[in-house]
Amino acid sequence: MTQVLGKVVTFDEFVAKYPDNTGQRYELYDGVIIEMPPPTGDHEEVIGFLATKITLEYSRLNLPYFIPKTVFVKPVENESAYSPDVLILNQPNLVNESLWKKASTVTQAASIPLVIEVVSTNWRDDYLKKYADYEEMGIPEYWIVDYGALGGREFIGKPKQPTILICCLEEGEYRVSKFRGNDRIQSPTFPELDLTAEQIFRAGTVGNS
């Protein structure tokens, strides 16, 4: 579970304090520092699989993208800062990011072609808060990868089943498509990406088979 730490702080105060020497991962939610749950092996395998497949695809297309190790995505309108599981950055636009050089932080949708959150125990953040903030920022594509079927039934159905939600910005609002089983992922950012939902889910279960 996520853990709330201390008093309300500004983004600048948060960045000055982060990272600490514990190796723990933190995010900022409306001025409140949140200690993120420790990742599981399955969670990290899914992240690694997605990062590898997407890197191969943007490299094949010769796009000026890269996946950073640790970058904060900050909505302009509030004192929040998220560290996505997989973040694709558009390198040419980083010259326009005032927080990039000093705080490894991006605030503009033009810098973020695609953001991916792999769902863990704090699933409400991915489905609700981050969804709303990424939408408001105008990030064109947002994936919610729920390989463990942890999200609420309103999002992934009843009975719950592993689901990938791909949220595509249309006229300022996300249109959500759901992918399960052998459904081929449909990504506007990478339309030729040859990947099924099941291949992604299996990345988190290989060590358990």
Short mmCIF file of C-alpha atoms in Angstrom, two decimals:
data_model
loop_
_atom_site.label_atom_id
_atom_site.label_comp_id
_atom_site.label_asym_id
_atom_site.label_seq_id
_atom_site.Cartn_x
_atom_site.Cartn_y
_atom_site.Cartn_z
CA MET A 1 0.00 0.00 0.00
CA THR A 2 1.07 3.59 -0.54
CA GLN A 3 2.13 5.56 2.54
CA VAL A 4 1.53 9.26 3.07
CA LEU A 5 4.54 11.09 4.46
CA GLY A 6 4.49 14.30 6.49
CA LYS A 7 3.16 17.75 5.74
CA VAL A 8 2.09 19.38 2.50
CA VAL A 9 5.04 20.61 0.44
CA THR A 10 5.60 22.47 -2.81
CA PHE A 11 7.02 20.82 -5.89
CA ASP A 12 10.31 22.69 -5.39
CA GLU A 13 10.56 21.40 -1.83
CA PHE A 14 9.81 17.88 -3.01
CA VAL A 15 12.49 17.96 -5.71
CA ALA A 16 15.05 19.37 -3.26
CA LYS A 17 14.40 16.43 -0.95
CA TYR A 18 14.24 13.69 -3.62
CA PRO A 19 15.91 11.28 -3.90
CA ASP A 20 16.79 10.38 -0.34
CA ASN A 21 19.31 7.74 0.60
CA THR A 22 16.84 4.90 1.13
CA GLY A 23 16.40 3.94 -2.50
CA GLN A 24 12.63 4.26 -2.02
CA ARG A 25 10.44 5.70 -4.79
CA TYR A 26 8.21 8.70 -4.09
CA GLU A 27 5.61 10.72 -5.93
CA LEU A 28 3.88 13.98 -5.07
CA TYR A 29 0.07 14.14 -5.02
CA ASP A 30 -1.31 17.67 -4.58
CA GLY A 31 1.52 18.60 -2.25
CA VAL A 32 1.53 15.34 -0.30
CA ILE A 33 4.60 13.09 -0.58
CA ILE A 34 3.57 9.49 -1.25
CA GLU A 35 5.88 6.55 -0.67
CA MET A 36 5.19 4.09 -3.47
CA PRO A 37 4.77 0.36 -2.77
CA PRO A 38 7.89 -1.75 -3.38
CA PRO A 39 7.80 -3.27 -6.87
CA THR A 40 7.32 -7.00 -7.37
CA GLY A 41 9.35 -9.08 -9.79
CA ASP A 42 6.33 -9.59 -12.04
CA HIS A 43 5.73 -5.84 -12.15
CA GLU A 44 9.33 -5.17 -13.18
CA GLU A 45 9.26 -7.89 -15.86
CA VAL A 46 6.21 -6.28 -17.48
CA ILE A 47 7.89 -2.87 -17.39
CA GLY A 48 11.10 -4.27 -18.88
CA PHE A 49 9.24 -6.10 -21.63
CA LEU A 50 7.26 -3.01 -22.64
CA ALA A 51 10.29 -0.74 -22.54
CA THR A 52 12.23 -3.15 -24.76
CA LYS A 53 9.46 -3.58 -27.35
CA ILE A 54 8.75 0.14 -27.57
CA THR A 55 12.44 1.04 -27.79
CA LEU A 56 12.83 -1.37 -30.70
CA GLU A 57 9.84 0.20 -32.42
CA TYR A 58 10.86 3.85 -32.16
CA SER A 59 14.40 2.90 -33.12
CA ARG A 60 13.08 1.08 -36.19
CA LEU A 61 11.08 4.18 -37.14
CA ASN A 62 14.08 6.45 -36.45
CA LEU A 63 12.04 8.66 -34.14
CA PRO A 64 13.81 11.09 -31.76
CA TYR A 65 12.45 9.36 -28.67
CA PHE A 66 14.05 7.83 -25.59
CA ILE A 67 12.98 6.20 -22.34
CA PRO A 68 14.59 7.84 -19.29
CA LYS A 69 15.41 6.14 -16.02
CA THR A 70 13.94 8.68 -13.61
CA VAL A 71 11.87 11.64 -14.78
CA PHE A 72 8.97 13.43 -13.14
CA VAL A 73 5.83 14.34 -15.05
CA LYS A 74 4.38 17.47 -13.46
CA PRO A 75 0.89 18.81 -14.20
CA VAL A 76 1.13 22.59 -14.45
CA GLU A 77 -2.06 23.20 -12.51
CA ASN A 78 -1.20 21.45 -9.25
CA GLU A 79 1.63 20.49 -6.91
CA SER A 80 1.96 16.91 -8.15
CA ALA A 81 4.81 14.96 -9.70
CA TYR A 82 4.60 11.42 -11.06
CA SER A 83 7.33 8.97 -11.99
CA PRO A 84 5.71 6.74 -14.63
CA ASP A 85 6.64 3.09 -15.08
CA VAL A 86 7.45 3.69 -18.76
CA LEU A 87 7.79 7.20 -20.16
CA ILE A 88 8.59 7.95 -23.78
CA LEU A 89 10.12 11.39 -24.27
CA ASN A 90 10.35 13.45 -27.44
CA GLN A 91 13.90 14.74 -27.16
CA PRO A 92 13.64 17.78 -29.49
CA ASN A 93 11.00 19.38 -27.27
CA LEU A 94 13.06 19.21 -24.08
CA VAL A 95 14.68 22.57 -24.91
CA ASN A 96 11.24 24.05 -24.15
CA GLU A 97 11.00 22.43 -20.71
CA SER A 98 12.08 24.91 -18.05
CA LEU A 99 12.46 22.22 -15.36
CA TRP A 100 14.31 19.69 -17.47
CA LYS A 101 17.92 20.64 -16.85
CA LYS A 102 17.70 21.27 -13.12
CA ALA A 103 15.00 18.83 -12.01
CA SER A 104 14.60 16.15 -14.71
CA THR A 105 10.95 17.15 -14.98
CA VAL A 106 8.59 17.59 -17.94
CA THR A 107 5.32 19.51 -18.00
CA GLN A 108 4.39 19.70 -21.70
CA ALA A 109 2.39 17.19 -23.69
CA ALA A 110 4.69 17.85 -26.66
CA SER A 111 7.47 16.16 -24.68
CA ILE A 112 5.41 13.03 -23.93
CA PRO A 113 4.14 10.96 -26.88
CA LEU A 114 3.21 8.06 -24.60
CA VAL A 115 3.09 7.30 -20.88
CA ILE A 116 2.51 3.85 -19.36
CA GLU A 117 1.53 2.89 -15.83
CA VAL A 118 1.69 -0.78 -14.82
CA VAL A 119 -0.96 -1.30 -12.17
CA SER A 120 -0.02 -2.37 -8.64
CA THR A 121 -1.80 -2.20 -5.29
CA ASN A 122 -2.36 1.55 -5.58
CA TRP A 123 -4.50 0.99 -8.69
CA ARG A 124 -6.89 3.85 -7.97
CA ASP A 125 -4.09 6.34 -8.65
CA ASP A 126 -3.57 4.97 -12.17
CA TYR A 127 -7.27 4.72 -13.04
CA LEU A 128 -8.42 7.96 -11.46
CA LYS A 129 -5.89 10.61 -10.43
CA LYS A 130 -3.19 10.05 -13.03
CA TYR A 131 -5.82 9.47 -15.71
CA ALA A 132 -7.36 12.87 -14.95
CA ASP A 133 -4.05 14.70 -14.74
CA TYR A 134 -2.55 13.14 -17.88
CA GLU A 135 -5.76 13.96 -19.73
CA GLU A 136 -5.73 17.57 -18.51
CA MET A 137 -2.08 17.91 -19.52
CA GLY A 138 -3.00 16.81 -23.03
CA ILE A 139 -0.73 13.76 -23.13
CA PRO A 140 -1.85 12.10 -26.37
CA GLU A 141 -1.64 8.46 -25.27
CA TYR A 142 -1.80 6.76 -21.87
CA TRP A 143 -1.67 3.00 -21.23
CA ILE A 144 -2.95 1.41 -18.03
CA VAL A 145 -1.52 -2.13 -17.95
CA ASP A 146 -3.45 -4.16 -15.40
CA TYR A 147 -1.78 -7.56 -15.80
CA GLY A 148 -2.87 -8.67 -12.31
CA ALA A 149 -6.54 -7.66 -12.73
CA LEU A 150 -6.32 -5.43 -9.66
CA GLY A 151 -8.51 -2.56 -10.82
CA GLY A 152 -12.15 -1.99 -10.01
CA ARG A 153 -14.86 -3.90 -11.87
CA GLU A 154 -16.07 -0.70 -13.53
CA PHE A 155 -12.73 -0.57 -15.35
CA ILE A 156 -11.89 -4.21 -16.12
CA GLY A 157 -15.24 -5.95 -15.92
CA LYS A 158 -16.82 -8.71 -13.88
CA PRO A 159 -15.35 -11.22 -13.39
CA LYS A 160 -12.10 -9.28 -13.28
CA GLN A 161 -9.55 -10.20 -15.93
CA PRO A 162 -6.17 -8.84 -17.02
CA THR A 163 -6.81 -5.79 -19.17
CA ILE A 164 -4.86 -3.08 -20.95
CA LEU A 165 -6.62 0.27 -21.31
CA ILE A 166 -5.26 2.51 -24.03
CA CYS A 167 -6.46 6.07 -23.57
CA CYS A 168 -6.17 8.28 -26.66
CA LEU A 169 -6.77 12.02 -26.53
CA GLU A 170 -9.60 13.21 -28.77
CA GLU A 171 -10.88 16.78 -28.52
CA GLY A 172 -9.32 17.18 -25.10
CA GLU A 173 -10.73 13.98 -23.61
CA TYR A 174 -9.50 10.40 -23.47
CA ARG A 175 -11.22 7.75 -25.53
CA VAL A 176 -10.58 4.41 -23.86
CA SER A 177 -10.10 1.09 -25.68
CA LYS A 178 -9.67 -2.18 -23.79
CA PHE A 179 -7.46 -5.09 -24.82
CA ARG A 180 -7.43 -8.62 -23.44
CA GLY A 181 -6.15 -12.05 -24.43
CA ASN A 182 -5.03 -12.21 -28.04
CA ASP A 183 -6.27 -8.71 -28.89
CA ARG A 184 -3.61 -6.87 -30.87
CA ILE A 185 -2.58 -3.63 -29.20
CA GLN A 186 -3.79 -0.59 -31.16
CA SER A 187 -1.48 2.34 -30.46
CA PRO A 188 -1.84 5.63 -32.36
CA THR A 189 1.75 6.50 -31.45
CA PHE A 190 3.07 3.17 -32.77
CA PRO A 191 0.43 1.87 -35.20
CA GLU A 192 2.67 -0.91 -36.54
CA LEU A 193 3.53 -2.29 -33.10
CA ASP A 194 3.03 -6.06 -33.34
CA LEU A 195 2.07 -6.97 -29.81
CA THR A 196 -0.88 -8.67 -28.12
CA ALA A 197 -2.24 -8.12 -24.65
CA GLU A 198 -1.42 -11.71 -23.72
CA GLN A 199 2.23 -11.28 -24.69
CA ILE A 200 2.46 -8.39 -22.25
CA PHE A 201 0.67 -10.31 -19.49
CA ARG A 202 2.92 -13.32 -19.98
CA ALA A 203 5.98 -11.13 -19.39
CA GLY A 204 4.94 -10.97 -15.76
CA THR A 205 4.36 -14.70 -15.35
CA VAL A 206 7.35 -16.28 -17.12
CA GLY A 207 9.19 -16.83 -13.88
CA ASN A 208 6.13 -18.48 -12.36
CA SER A 209 5.36 -20.94 -15.13
#
